[in-house]
C-alpha cells in the first residue's frame, strides 16, 4: 500500500453550491477546517458523517458530463495521502503513472499525476 484515499474531487462551476447539494444528500459539514486543504472561492469540501471527504473544484470553462457521450466524459479526480511524496512518486511512476504537475517546490504539499489510462490523481503529503 502506497497511500490512503484523502478525498474525491469533482470539477464544477460553483463549488459551494455543489457541496451543499451533496450535504443535503449525505449529511456532514461543508467547509470544515482541515489542514489538508485551503478553502476559497475556487474550492469547497464536504466532510461526511461516514468519514468520506468530497471536494469541489471550480473549473472556469466547466462543461458538465453528458452520459454516455465520450466527448463529454465524467470529471473528477482522487487525492491520496502519503507520508513521503518523493517515495510515493517513485512507486506510482514505476507502476505506470506519469507526472502532470510537480513544481519541484518542497513547500507544496501535493503533486499531480495521470494513471495509465490518463485519469488525473494527486499525491498529498499527510
JSON list of C-alpha atoms in Angstrom, two decimals:
[
{"chain": "A", "resi": 1, "resn": "UNK", "atom": "CA", "xyz": [0.00, 0.00, 0.00]},
{"chain": "A", "resi": 2, "resn": "UNK", "atom": "CA", "xyz": [1.37, 3.40, -1.00]},
{"chain": "A", "resi": 3, "resn": "UNK", "atom": "CA", "xyz": [-1.37, 5.79, 0.15]},
{"chain": "A", "resi": 4, "resn": "UNK", "atom": "CA", "xyz": [-4.81, 6.27, 1.66]},
{"chain": "A", "resi": 5, "resn": "UNK", "atom": "CA", "xyz": [-7.72, 7.99, -0.07]},
{"chain": "A", "resi": 6, "resn": "UNK", "atom": "CA", "xyz": [-7.94, 11.62, 1.10]},
{"chain": "A", "resi": 7, "resn": "UNK", "atom": "CA", "xyz": [-10.94, 12.75, -0.90]},
{"chain": "A", "resi": 8, "resn": "UNK", "atom": "CA", "xyz": [-12.69, 12.59, -4.24]},
{"chain": "A", "resi": 9, "resn": "UNK", "atom": "CA", "xyz": [-12.60, 15.90, -6.13]},
{"chain": "A", "resi": 10, "resn": "UNK", "atom": "CA", "xyz": [-15.30, 16.92, -8.60]},
{"chain": "A", "resi": 11, "resn": "UNK", "atom": "CA", "xyz": [-14.92, 19.75, -11.11]},
{"chain": "A", "resi": 12, "resn": "UNK", "atom": "CA", "xyz": [-17.85, 22.17, -11.23]},
{"chain": "A", "resi": 13, "resn": "UNK", "atom": "CA", "xyz": [-18.82, 25.78, -11.86]},
{"chain": "A", "resi": 14, "resn": "UNK", "atom": "CA", "xyz": [-19.91, 26.58, -8.26]},
{"chain": "A", "resi": 15, "resn": "UNK", "atom": "CA", "xyz": [-18.05, 24.63, -5.54]},
{"chain": "A", "resi": 16, "resn": "UNK", "atom": "CA", "xyz": [-20.14, 25.76, -2.55]},
{"chain": "A", "resi": 17, "resn": "UNK", "atom": "CA", "xyz": [-23.43, 25.12, -4.33]},
{"chain": "A", "resi": 18, "resn": "UNK", "atom": "CA", "xyz": [-22.38, 21.58, -5.27]},
{"chain": "A", "resi": 19, "resn": "UNK", "atom": "CA", "xyz": [-21.02, 20.92, -1.76]},
{"chain": "A", "resi": 20, "resn": "UNK", "atom": "CA", "xyz": [-24.38, 21.98, -0.32]},
{"chain": "A", "resi": 21, "resn": "UNK", "atom": "CA", "xyz": [-26.20, 19.67, -2.74]},
{"chain": "A", "resi": 22, "resn": "UNK", "atom": "CA", "xyz": [-24.14, 16.69, -1.60]},
{"chain": "A", "resi": 23, "resn": "UNK", "atom": "CA", "xyz": [-24.52, 17.78, 2.03]},
{"chain": "A", "resi": 24, "resn": "UNK", "atom": "CA", "xyz": [-28.29, 17.53, 1.58]},
{"chain": "A", "resi": 25, "resn": "UNK", "atom": "CA", "xyz": [-27.84, 14.03, 0.15]},
{"chain": "A", "resi": 26, "resn": "UNK", "atom": "CA", "xyz": [-25.17, 12.68, 2.54]},
{"chain": "A", "resi": 27, "resn": "UNK", "atom": "CA", "xyz": [-25.18, 14.95, 5.61]},
{"chain": "A", "resi": 28, "resn": "UNK", "atom": "CA", "xyz": [-21.96, 16.33, 7.01]},
{"chain": "A", "resi": 29, "resn": "UNK", "atom": "CA", "xyz": [-20.21, 19.67, 7.19]},
{"chain": "A", "resi": 30, "resn": "UNK", "atom": "CA", "xyz": [-19.42, 21.99, 4.30]},
{"chain": "A", "resi": 31, "resn": "UNK", "atom": "CA", "xyz": [-16.02, 23.70, 4.50]},
{"chain": "A", "resi": 32, "resn": "UNK", "atom": "CA", "xyz": [-14.96, 22.19, 7.81]},
{"chain": "A", "resi": 33, "resn": "UNK", "atom": "CA", "xyz": [-11.49, 23.41, 8.74]},
{"chain": "A", "resi": 34, "resn": "UNK", "atom": "CA", "xyz": [-8.91, 20.82, 7.66]},
{"chain": "A", "resi": 35, "resn": "UNK", "atom": "CA", "xyz": [-5.16, 21.37, 7.44]},
{"chain": "A", "resi": 36, "resn": "UNK", "atom": "CA", "xyz": [-5.04, 19.42, 4.17]},
{"chain": "A", "resi": 37, "resn": "UNK", "atom": "CA", "xyz": [-6.98, 21.96, 2.11]},
{"chain": "A", "resi": 38, "resn": "UNK", "atom": "CA", "xyz": [-7.22, 25.72, 1.83]},
{"chain": "A", "resi": 39, "resn": "UNK", "atom": "CA", "xyz": [-10.78, 26.90, 1.35]},
{"chain": "A", "resi": 40, "resn": "UNK", "atom": "CA", "xyz": [-11.71, 29.71, -1.02]},
{"chain": "A", "resi": 41, "resn": "UNK", "atom": "CA", "xyz": [-13.81, 30.78, -3.97]},
{"chain": "A", "resi": 42, "resn": "UNK", "atom": "CA", "xyz": [-12.44, 28.00, -6.14]},
{"chain": "A", "resi": 43, "resn": "UNK", "atom": "CA", "xyz": [-12.62, 25.13, -3.64]},
{"chain": "A", "resi": 44, "resn": "UNK", "atom": "CA", "xyz": [-15.12, 23.68, -1.17]},
{"chain": "A", "resi": 45, "resn": "UNK", "atom": "CA", "xyz": [-15.20, 20.49, 0.88]},
{"chain": "A", "resi": 46, "resn": "UNK", "atom": "CA", "xyz": [-17.79, 18.20, 2.42]},
{"chain": "A", "resi": 47, "resn": "UNK", "atom": "CA", "xyz": [-16.80, 16.04, 5.40]},
{"chain": "A", "resi": 48, "resn": "UNK", "atom": "CA", "xyz": [-19.46, 13.33, 5.60]},
{"chain": "A", "resi": 49, "resn": "UNK", "atom": "CA", "xyz": [-20.61, 11.50, 8.76]},
{"chain": "A", "resi": 50, "resn": "UNK", "atom": "CA", "xyz": [-19.08, 8.27, 7.41]},
{"chain": "A", "resi": 51, "resn": "UNK", "atom": "CA", "xyz": [-15.65, 9.91, 7.27]},
{"chain": "A", "resi": 52, "resn": "UNK", "atom": "CA", "xyz": [-15.50, 10.31, 3.48]},
{"chain": "A", "resi": 53, "resn": "UNK", "atom": "CA", "xyz": [-14.44, 13.71, 2.22]},
{"chain": "A", "resi": 54, "resn": "UNK", "atom": "CA", "xyz": [-15.55, 15.18, -1.07]},
{"chain": "A", "resi": 55, "resn": "UNK", "atom": "CA", "xyz": [-14.02, 18.31, -2.56]},
{"chain": "A", "resi": 56, "resn": "UNK", "atom": "CA", "xyz": [-15.44, 20.54, -5.25]},
{"chain": "A", "resi": 57, "resn": "UNK", "atom": "CA", "xyz": [-13.10, 22.47, -7.53]},
{"chain": "A", "resi": 58, "resn": "UNK", "atom": "CA", "xyz": [-14.12, 25.42, -9.71]},
{"chain": "A", "resi": 59, "resn": "UNK", "atom": "CA", "xyz": [-13.36, 24.93, -13.37]},
{"chain": "A", "resi": 60, "resn": "UNK", "atom": "CA", "xyz": [-13.58, 28.21, -15.29]},
{"chain": "A", "resi": 61, "resn": "UNK", "atom": "CA", "xyz": [-14.65, 26.54, -18.51]},
{"chain": "A", "resi": 62, "resn": "UNK", "atom": "CA", "xyz": [-16.71, 23.82, -16.87]},
{"chain": "A", "resi": 63, "resn": "UNK", "atom": "CA", "xyz": [-18.72, 21.70, -19.27]},
{"chain": "A", "resi": 64, "resn": "UNK", "atom": "CA", "xyz": [-20.83, 19.09, -17.46]},
{"chain": "A", "resi": 65, "resn": "UNK", "atom": "CA", "xyz": [-20.57, 15.45, -18.47]},
{"chain": "A", "resi": 66, "resn": "UNK", "atom": "CA", "xyz": [-23.21, 14.12, -20.83]},
{"chain": "A", "resi": 67, "resn": "UNK", "atom": "CA", "xyz": [-23.74, 10.45, -20.15]},
{"chain": "A", "resi": 68, "resn": "UNK", "atom": "CA", "xyz": [-22.70, 8.39, -22.07]},
{"chain": "A", "resi": 69, "resn": "UNK", "atom": "CA", "xyz": [-21.10, 10.78, -24.60]},
{"chain": "A", "resi": 70, "resn": "UNK", "atom": "CA", "xyz": [-17.33, 10.16, -24.61]},
{"chain": "A", "resi": 71, "resn": "UNK", "atom": "CA", "xyz": [-16.78, 13.71, -25.89]},
{"chain": "A", "resi": 72, "resn": "UNK", "atom": "CA", "xyz": [-18.08, 14.99, -22.51]},
{"chain": "A", "resi": 73, "resn": "UNK", "atom": "CA", "xyz": [-16.79, 12.34, -20.02]},
{"chain": "A", "resi": 74, "resn": "UNK", "atom": "CA", "xyz": [-17.01, 12.13, -16.26]},
{"chain": "A", "resi": 75, "resn": "UNK", "atom": "CA", "xyz": [-14.83, 14.70, -14.48]},
{"chain": "A", "resi": 76, "resn": "UNK", "atom": "CA", "xyz": [-13.28, 14.00, -11.10]},
{"chain": "A", "resi": 77, "resn": "UNK", "atom": "CA", "xyz": [-10.01, 13.01, -9.51]},
{"chain": "A", "resi": 78, "resn": "UNK", "atom": "CA", "xyz": [-8.86, 11.37, -6.29]},
{"chain": "A", "resi": 79, "resn": "UNK", "atom": "CA", "xyz": [-6.39, 12.68, -3.72]},
{"chain": "A", "resi": 80, "resn": "UNK", "atom": "CA", "xyz": [-4.22, 10.09, -1.95]},
{"chain": "A", "resi": 81, "resn": "UNK", "atom": "CA", "xyz": [-2.47, 10.91, 1.33]},
{"chain": "A", "resi": 82, "resn": "UNK", "atom": "CA", "xyz": [1.16, 9.85, 1.65]},
{"chain": "A", "resi": 83, "resn": "UNK", "atom": "CA", "xyz": [3.85, 10.31, 4.27]},
{"chain": "A", "resi": 84, "resn": "UNK", "atom": "CA", "xyz": [6.70, 10.77, 1.78]},
{"chain": "A", "resi": 85, "resn": "UNK", "atom": "CA", "xyz": [5.94, 12.45, -1.57]},
{"chain": "A", "resi": 86, "resn": "UNK", "atom": "CA", "xyz": [9.26, 11.51, -3.16]},
{"chain": "A", "resi": 87, "resn": "UNK", "atom": "CA", "xyz": [8.97, 7.82, -2.26]},
{"chain": "A", "resi": 88, "resn": "UNK", "atom": "CA", "xyz": [5.31, 7.65, -3.31]},
{"chain": "A", "resi": 89, "resn": "UNK", "atom": "CA", "xyz": [6.20, 9.32, -6.62]},
{"chain": "A", "resi": 90, "resn": "UNK", "atom": "CA", "xyz": [8.85, 6.71, -7.32]},
{"chain": "A", "resi": 91, "resn": "UNK", "atom": "CA", "xyz": [6.33, 3.96, -6.65]},
{"chain": "A", "resi": 92, "resn": "UNK", "atom": "CA", "xyz": [3.47, 5.30, -8.78]},
{"chain": "A", "resi": 93, "resn": "UNK", "atom": "CA", "xyz": [5.82, 6.10, -11.66]},
{"chain": "A", "resi": 94, "resn": "UNK", "atom": "CA", "xyz": [7.17, 2.54, -11.51]},
{"chain": "A", "resi": 95, "resn": "UNK", "atom": "CA", "xyz": [3.58, 1.29, -11.82]},
{"chain": "A", "resi": 96, "resn": "UNK", "atom": "CA", "xyz": [2.91, 3.33, -14.98]},
{"chain": "A", "resi": 97, "resn": "UNK", "atom": "CA", "xyz": [1.74, 6.75, -13.77]},
{"chain": "A", "resi": 98, "resn": "UNK", "atom": "CA", "xyz": [3.05, 9.92, -15.40]},
{"chain": "A", "resi": 99, "resn": "UNK", "atom": "CA", "xyz": [3.76, 13.30, -13.84]},
{"chain": "A", "resi": 100, "resn": "UNK", "atom": "CA", "xyz": [1.32, 16.05, -14.85]},
{"chain": "A", "resi": 101, "resn": "UNK", "atom": "CA", "xyz": [2.43, 18.76, -12.40]},
{"chain": "A", "resi": 102, "resn": "UNK", "atom": "CA", "xyz": [5.36, 18.71, -9.99]},
{"chain": "A", "resi": 103, "resn": "UNK", "atom": "CA", "xyz": [6.52, 22.27, -9.46]},
{"chain": "A", "resi": 104, "resn": "UNK", "atom": "CA", "xyz": [9.61, 20.99, -7.66]},
{"chain": "A", "resi": 105, "resn": "UNK", "atom": "CA", "xyz": [8.82, 23.03, -4.57]},
{"chain": "A", "resi": 106, "resn": "UNK", "atom": "CA", "xyz": [9.44, 21.33, -1.25]},
{"chain": "A", "resi": 107, "resn": "UNK", "atom": "CA", "xyz": [6.85, 23.66, 0.28]},
{"chain": "A", "resi": 108, "resn": "UNK", "atom": "CA", "xyz": [3.96, 22.49, -1.89]},
{"chain": "A", "resi": 109, "resn": "UNK", "atom": "CA", "xyz": [2.20, 19.54, -0.29]},
{"chain": "A", "resi": 110, "resn": "UNK", "atom": "CA", "xyz": [0.81, 17.87, -3.44]},
{"chain": "A", "resi": 111, "resn": "UNK", "atom": "CA", "xyz": [1.77, 16.63, -6.89]},
{"chain": "A", "resi": 112, "resn": "UNK", "atom": "CA", "xyz": [-0.46, 15.75, -9.82]},
{"chain": "A", "resi": 113, "resn": "UNK", "atom": "CA", "xyz": [-0.18, 12.57, -11.91]},
{"chain": "A", "resi": 114, "resn": "UNK", "atom": "CA", "xyz": [-2.11, 10.62, -14.51]},
{"chain": "A", "resi": 115, "resn": "UNK", "atom": "CA", "xyz": [-2.88, 6.94, -14.10]},
{"chain": "A", "resi": 116, "resn": "UNK", "atom": "CA", "xyz": [-2.02, 4.62, -17.01]},
{"chain": "A", "resi": 117, "resn": "UNK", "atom": "CA", "xyz": [-5.42, 5.38, -18.62]},
{"chain": "A", "resi": 118, "resn": "UNK", "atom": "CA", "xyz": [-4.88, 9.15, -18.32]},
{"chain": "A", "resi": 119, "resn": "UNK", "atom": "CA", "xyz": [-7.11, 9.90, -15.30]},
{"chain": "A", "resi": 120, "resn": "UNK", "atom": "CA", "xyz": [-5.58, 12.57, -13.05]},
{"chain": "A", "resi": 121, "resn": "UNK", "atom": "CA", "xyz": [-4.91, 11.96, -9.38]},
{"chain": "A", "resi": 122, "resn": "UNK", "atom": "CA", "xyz": [-2.93, 13.74, -6.67]},
{"chain": "A", "resi": 123, "resn": "UNK", "atom": "CA", "xyz": [-0.49, 12.58, -4.05]},
{"chain": "A", "resi": 124, "resn": "UNK", "atom": "CA", "xyz": [-0.87, 14.80, -0.97]},
{"chain": "A", "resi": 125, "resn": "UNK", "atom": "CA", "xyz": [1.57, 14.86, 1.96]},
{"chain": "A", "resi": 126, "resn": "UNK", "atom": "CA", "xyz": [-0.16, 13.95, 5.27]}
]
